């Protein structure tokens, strides 16, 4: 929700699975008068329009209409047609105003075109994130739900993923996890051709890892 997103501060790992797109706005300073946004769960209604009027006016948030995962029903009978609703989407201006991350953190935006919009990526990195992960094109559900659980499992060394190895593996930093995912075809969306890419922050010294472990022991 917008309320949760506004309180994002000091997170070491931020992950969201949502819609992403460029939304038309009345601002000639934005390229083609469009601004990239990712959808929150907060629905647009009369009360929320009043509560978030300032954020709307400053384009920190925009109206974002997309499929909601349900099917349209007529007289209680599903039609097979996708249902849509309008929720608020957050932009790079929202990130600038409200969000922050730790210097060695990982931000994974599992949304269409999340790795292709420079302003949004730069905003996240400028607010402290160590590395930003996003997709270069539209994102299918199959790729979204395959890549993220694998990434987290390998970063943690949890060995709970269905594709676990024997013997159990230690945790690895994000760059080595991405290399492993590339070998297994998990950074390519086979439906859309999109690619999961990582953009490290300018001040990042070491690749982040969720559960630090011993690399080697020397006697």
CSV table of C-alpha atoms in Angstrom, one decimal:
chain,number,residue,atom,x,y,z
A,1,UNK,CA,0.0,0.0,0.0
A,2,UNK,CA,1.0,3.6,-0.3
A,3,UNK,CA,1.1,3.8,3.5
A,4,UNK,CA,3.6,1.0,3.7
A,5,UNK,CA,5.7,2.3,0.8
A,6,UNK,CA,5.9,5.7,2.4
A,7,UNK,CA,7.5,4.2,5.5
A,8,UNK,CA,10.2,2.3,3.6
A,9,UNK,CA,13.4,3.2,5.4
A,10,UNK,CA,16.7,1.4,6.0
A,11,UNK,CA,15.6,-1.8,4.3
A,12,UNK,CA,18.4,-4.3,3.5
A,13,UNK,CA,16.1,-6.1,1.0
A,14,UNK,CA,13.2,-4.6,-0.8
A,15,UNK,CA,11.1,-6.8,-3.1
A,16,UNK,CA,7.8,-6.1,-4.9
A,17,UNK,CA,5.9,-8.1,-7.5
A,18,UNK,CA,3.6,-5.7,-9.3
A,19,UNK,CA,2.6,-4.0,-12.6
A,20,UNK,CA,5.0,-1.5,-14.2
A,21,UNK,CA,4.4,0.9,-17.1
A,22,UNK,CA,4.9,4.5,-18.4
A,23,UNK,CA,1.8,6.5,-17.6
A,24,UNK,CA,0.7,9.6,-19.6
A,25,UNK,CA,1.0,12.8,-17.5
A,26,UNK,CA,0.5,16.5,-18.1
A,27,UNK,CA,4.1,17.4,-17.7
A,28,UNK,CA,6.2,18.3,-20.7
A,29,UNK,CA,9.4,17.9,-18.7
A,30,UNK,CA,8.9,14.2,-18.7
A,31,UNK,CA,10.0,12.4,-21.9
A,32,UNK,CA,7.0,12.1,-24.2
A,33,UNK,CA,4.9,13.4,-21.3
A,34,UNK,CA,5.0,10.0,-19.7
A,35,UNK,CA,6.4,8.8,-16.3
A,36,UNK,CA,7.3,5.3,-15.2
A,37,UNK,CA,5.4,3.9,-12.3
A,38,UNK,CA,4.9,0.7,-10.4
A,39,UNK,CA,1.5,-0.1,-9.0
A,40,UNK,CA,0.7,-0.1,-5.3
A,41,UNK,CA,-2.2,-2.0,-3.8
A,42,UNK,CA,-4.1,1.2,-2.8
A,43,UNK,CA,-7.3,1.6,-4.8
A,44,UNK,CA,-8.4,5.0,-6.1
A,45,UNK,CA,-11.6,6.3,-4.5
A,46,UNK,CA,-13.0,9.7,-3.3
A,47,UNK,CA,-11.4,9.5,0.1
A,48,UNK,CA,-7.9,8.5,-1.2
A,49,UNK,CA,-8.1,11.3,-3.8
A,50,UNK,CA,-8.4,13.8,-1.0
A,51,UNK,CA,-5.8,12.2,1.2
A,52,UNK,CA,-3.2,12.0,-1.6
A,53,UNK,CA,-4.0,15.2,-3.5
A,54,UNK,CA,-0.6,16.7,-2.9
A,55,UNK,CA,1.2,13.5,-4.1
A,56,UNK,CA,-0.9,13.4,-7.2
A,57,UNK,CA,-0.3,17.1,-8.0
A,58,UNK,CA,3.4,16.6,-7.8
A,59,UNK,CA,3.4,13.4,-9.8
A,60,UNK,CA,4.8,11.4,-6.9
A,61,UNK,CA,1.9,9.1,-7.6
A,62,UNK,CA,-0.3,8.5,-10.6
A,63,UNK,CA,-3.5,6.6,-11.5
A,64,UNK,CA,-2.5,3.2,-12.7
A,65,UNK,CA,-5.2,0.9,-14.3
A,66,UNK,CA,-4.3,-2.7,-14.8
A,67,UNK,CA,-5.5,-6.3,-14.5
A,68,UNK,CA,-6.2,-7.3,-10.9
A,69,UNK,CA,-6.0,-11.0,-11.3
A,70,UNK,CA,-9.7,-11.6,-11.2
A,71,UNK,CA,-12.2,-12.5,-13.9
A,72,UNK,CA,-15.3,-10.4,-14.8
A,73,UNK,CA,-18.5,-12.0,-13.5
A,74,UNK,CA,-22.0,-11.6,-14.8
A,75,UNK,CA,-24.8,-12.6,-12.5
A,76,UNK,CA,-22.1,-14.4,-10.4
A,77,UNK,CA,-20.8,-16.4,-13.4
A,78,UNK,CA,-17.2,-15.9,-14.5
A,79,UNK,CA,-16.9,-14.8,-18.1
A,80,UNK,CA,-13.2,-15.6,-18.7
A,81,UNK,CA,-12.5,-11.9,-19.3
A,82,UNK,CA,-9.8,-10.2,-17.2
A,83,UNK,CA,-11.0,-7.7,-14.7
A,84,UNK,CA,-9.3,-4.3,-14.2
A,85,UNK,CA,-9.1,-1.7,-11.5
A,86,UNK,CA,-7.3,1.6,-10.9
A,87,UNK,CA,-4.8,1.9,-8.1
A,88,UNK,CA,-2.0,4.4,-7.4
A,89,UNK,CA,1.4,3.9,-8.9
A,90,UNK,CA,4.5,5.3,-7.4
A,91,UNK,CA,7.1,7.2,-9.5
A,92,UNK,CA,10.7,8.1,-9.1
A,93,UNK,CA,9.5,11.3,-7.4
A,94,UNK,CA,7.8,9.2,-4.7
A,95,UNK,CA,11.1,7.3,-4.1
A,96,UNK,CA,12.9,10.7,-3.8
A,97,UNK,CA,10.4,12.0,-1.3
A,98,UNK,CA,9.8,9.0,1.0
A,99,UNK,CA,11.9,5.9,0.5
A,100,UNK,CA,15.5,5.0,1.6
A,101,UNK,CA,17.7,1.9,1.8
A,102,UNK,CA,20.9,0.8,3.5
A,103,UNK,CA,24.1,1.1,1.6
A,104,UNK,CA,24.6,-2.6,1.0
A,105,UNK,CA,21.0,-3.4,0.2
A,106,UNK,CA,19.3,-5.2,-2.7
A,107,UNK,CA,16.2,-3.8,-4.4
A,108,UNK,CA,14.3,-6.2,-6.7
A,109,UNK,CA,11.4,-4.7,-8.7
A,110,UNK,CA,9.6,-7.6,-10.3
A,111,UNK,CA,7.6,-5.6,-12.8
A,112,UNK,CA,7.5,-4.8,-16.5
A,113,UNK,CA,10.2,-2.5,-17.7
A,114,UNK,CA,11.6,-2.0,-14.2
A,115,UNK,CA,15.1,-2.4,-15.4
A,116,UNK,CA,14.7,0.0,-18.4
A,117,UNK,CA,13.8,3.3,-16.8
A,118,UNK,CA,16.8,5.3,-15.8
A,119,UNK,CA,15.0,7.9,-13.7
A,120,UNK,CA,13.4,5.3,-11.5
A,121,UNK,CA,16.6,3.2,-11.2
A,122,UNK,CA,18.7,6.3,-10.4
A,123,UNK,CA,16.2,7.4,-7.7
A,124,UNK,CA,16.4,4.1,-5.9
A,125,UNK,CA,20.2,4.1,-6.0
A,126,UNK,CA,20.4,7.7,-5.0
A,127,UNK,CA,18.4,6.9,-1.9
A,128,UNK,CA,21.0,4.5,-0.7
A,129,UNK,CA,20.4,1.1,-2.4
A,130,UNK,CA,23.5,-1.0,-3.0
A,131,UNK,CA,22.2,-2.7,-6.2
A,132,UNK,CA,18.9,-2.5,-8.2
A,133,UNK,CA,17.5,-5.5,-10.1
A,134,UNK,CA,14.8,-5.1,-12.8
A,135,UNK,CA,13.5,-6.3,-16.1
A,136,UNK,CA,14.4,-4.8,-19.5
A,137,UNK,CA,11.0,-5.5,-21.1
A,138,UNK,CA,7.5,-6.7,-20.3
A,139,UNK,CA,7.4,-9.5,-17.7
A,140,UNK,CA,5.3,-12.7,-17.9
A,141,UNK,CA,4.0,-14.4,-14.8
A,142,UNK,CA,6.0,-17.5,-15.3
A,143,UNK,CA,9.3,-15.7,-15.4
A,144,UNK,CA,8.4,-13.5,-12.4
A,145,UNK,CA,7.5,-16.4,-10.2
A,146,UNK,CA,10.5,-18.5,-11.2
A,147,UNK,CA,13.3,-16.0,-10.9
A,148,UNK,CA,12.6,-14.2,-7.6
A,149,UNK,CA,12.3,-17.3,-5.3
A,150,UNK,CA,15.4,-18.8,-6.7
A,151,UNK,CA,17.3,-15.5,-6.3
A,152,UNK,CA,16.3,-15.2,-2.6
A,153,UNK,CA,17.0,-18.9,-1.8
A,154,UNK,CA,20.6,-18.6,-3.2
A,155,UNK,CA,21.2,-15.3,-1.5
A,156,UNK,CA,20.2,-16.8,1.8
A,157,UNK,CA,21.6,-20.2,1.4
A,158,UNK,CA,18.2,-21.5,2.6
A,159,UNK,CA,18.2,-24.5,0.3
A,160,UNK,CA,14.4,-24.6,0.4
A,161,UNK,CA,13.8,-24.0,-3.3
A,162,UNK,CA,12.5,-26.9,-5.4
A,163,UNK,CA,15.6,-26.7,-7.5
A,164,UNK,CA,17.9,-27.2,-4.5
A,165,UNK,CA,21.3,-28.9,-4.9
A,166,UNK,CA,23.1,-31.6,-3.0
A,167,UNK,CA,25.1,-31.1,-0.9
A,168,UNK,CA,23.3,-27.9,0.5
A,169,UNK,CA,24.9,-24.7,-0.8
A,170,UNK,CA,26.1,-21.7,1.3
A,171,UNK,CA,24.8,-18.3,0.6
A,172,UNK,CA,26.3,-16.4,-2.3
A,173,UNK,CA,26.5,-12.7,-3.2
A,174,UNK,CA,24.1,-11.3,-5.8
A,175,UNK,CA,26.6,-11.2,-8.7
A,176,UNK,CA,27.4,-14.9,-8.4
A,177,UNK,CA,23.7,-15.8,-7.9
A,178,UNK,CA,23.0,-13.9,-11.1
A,179,UNK,CA,25.7,-15.8,-12.9
A,180,UNK,CA,24.2,-19.1,-11.8
A,181,UNK,CA,20.7,-17.9,-12.8
A,182,UNK,CA,22.1,-17.0,-16.3
A,183,UNK,CA,23.4,-20.5,-16.7
A,184,UNK,CA,20.0,-21.9,-15.9
A,185,UNK,CA,18.0,-19.5,-18.0
A,186,UNK,CA,16.4,-17.8,-15.1
A,187,UNK,CA,17.2,-14.2,-16.0
A,188,UNK,CA,15.5,-14.4,-19.4
A,189,UNK,CA,11.8,-14.2,-19.9
A,190,UNK,CA,11.2,-16.9,-22.5
A,191,UNK,CA,7.7,-15.4,-23.3
A,192,UNK,CA,8.7,-11.7,-23.8
A,193,UNK,CA,12.4,-11.8,-24.2
A,194,UNK,CA,12.9,-9.5,-21.3
A,195,UNK,CA,16.1,-9.8,-19.2
A,196,UNK,CA,16.7,-9.4,-15.5
A,197,UNK,CA,19.6,-7.0,-15.1
A,198,UNK,CA,21.5,-5.6,-12.1
A,199,UNK,CA,22.6,-2.0,-11.7
A,200,UNK,CA,25.0,-1.5,-8.8
A,201,UNK,CA,25.1,1.8,-6.9
A,202,UNK,CA,28.2,4.1,-7.5
A,203,UNK,CA,29.4,3.7,-4.0
A,204,UNK,CA,29.0,-0.1,-3.7
A,205,UNK,CA,32.2,-1.7,-2.6
A,206,UNK,CA,31.3,-5.3,-2.2
A,207,UNK,CA,28.5,-7.4,-3.8
A,208,UNK,CA,25.7,-7.7,-1.2
A,209,UNK,CA,24.9,-11.1,0.4
A,210,UNK,CA,21.9,-11.9,2.6
A,211,UNK,CA,23.7,-14.4,4.9
A,212,UNK,CA,27.5,-13.8,5.1
A,213,UNK,CA,29.4,-17.1,5.1
A,214,UNK,CA,33.0,-18.3,5.1
A,215,UNK,CA,34.5,-18.4,1.6
A,216,UNK,CA,37.6,-20.4,2.6
A,217,UNK,CA,39.7,-21.3,5.6
A,218,UNK,CA,43.5,-21.1,5.6
A,219,UNK,CA,45.6,-22.8,8.3
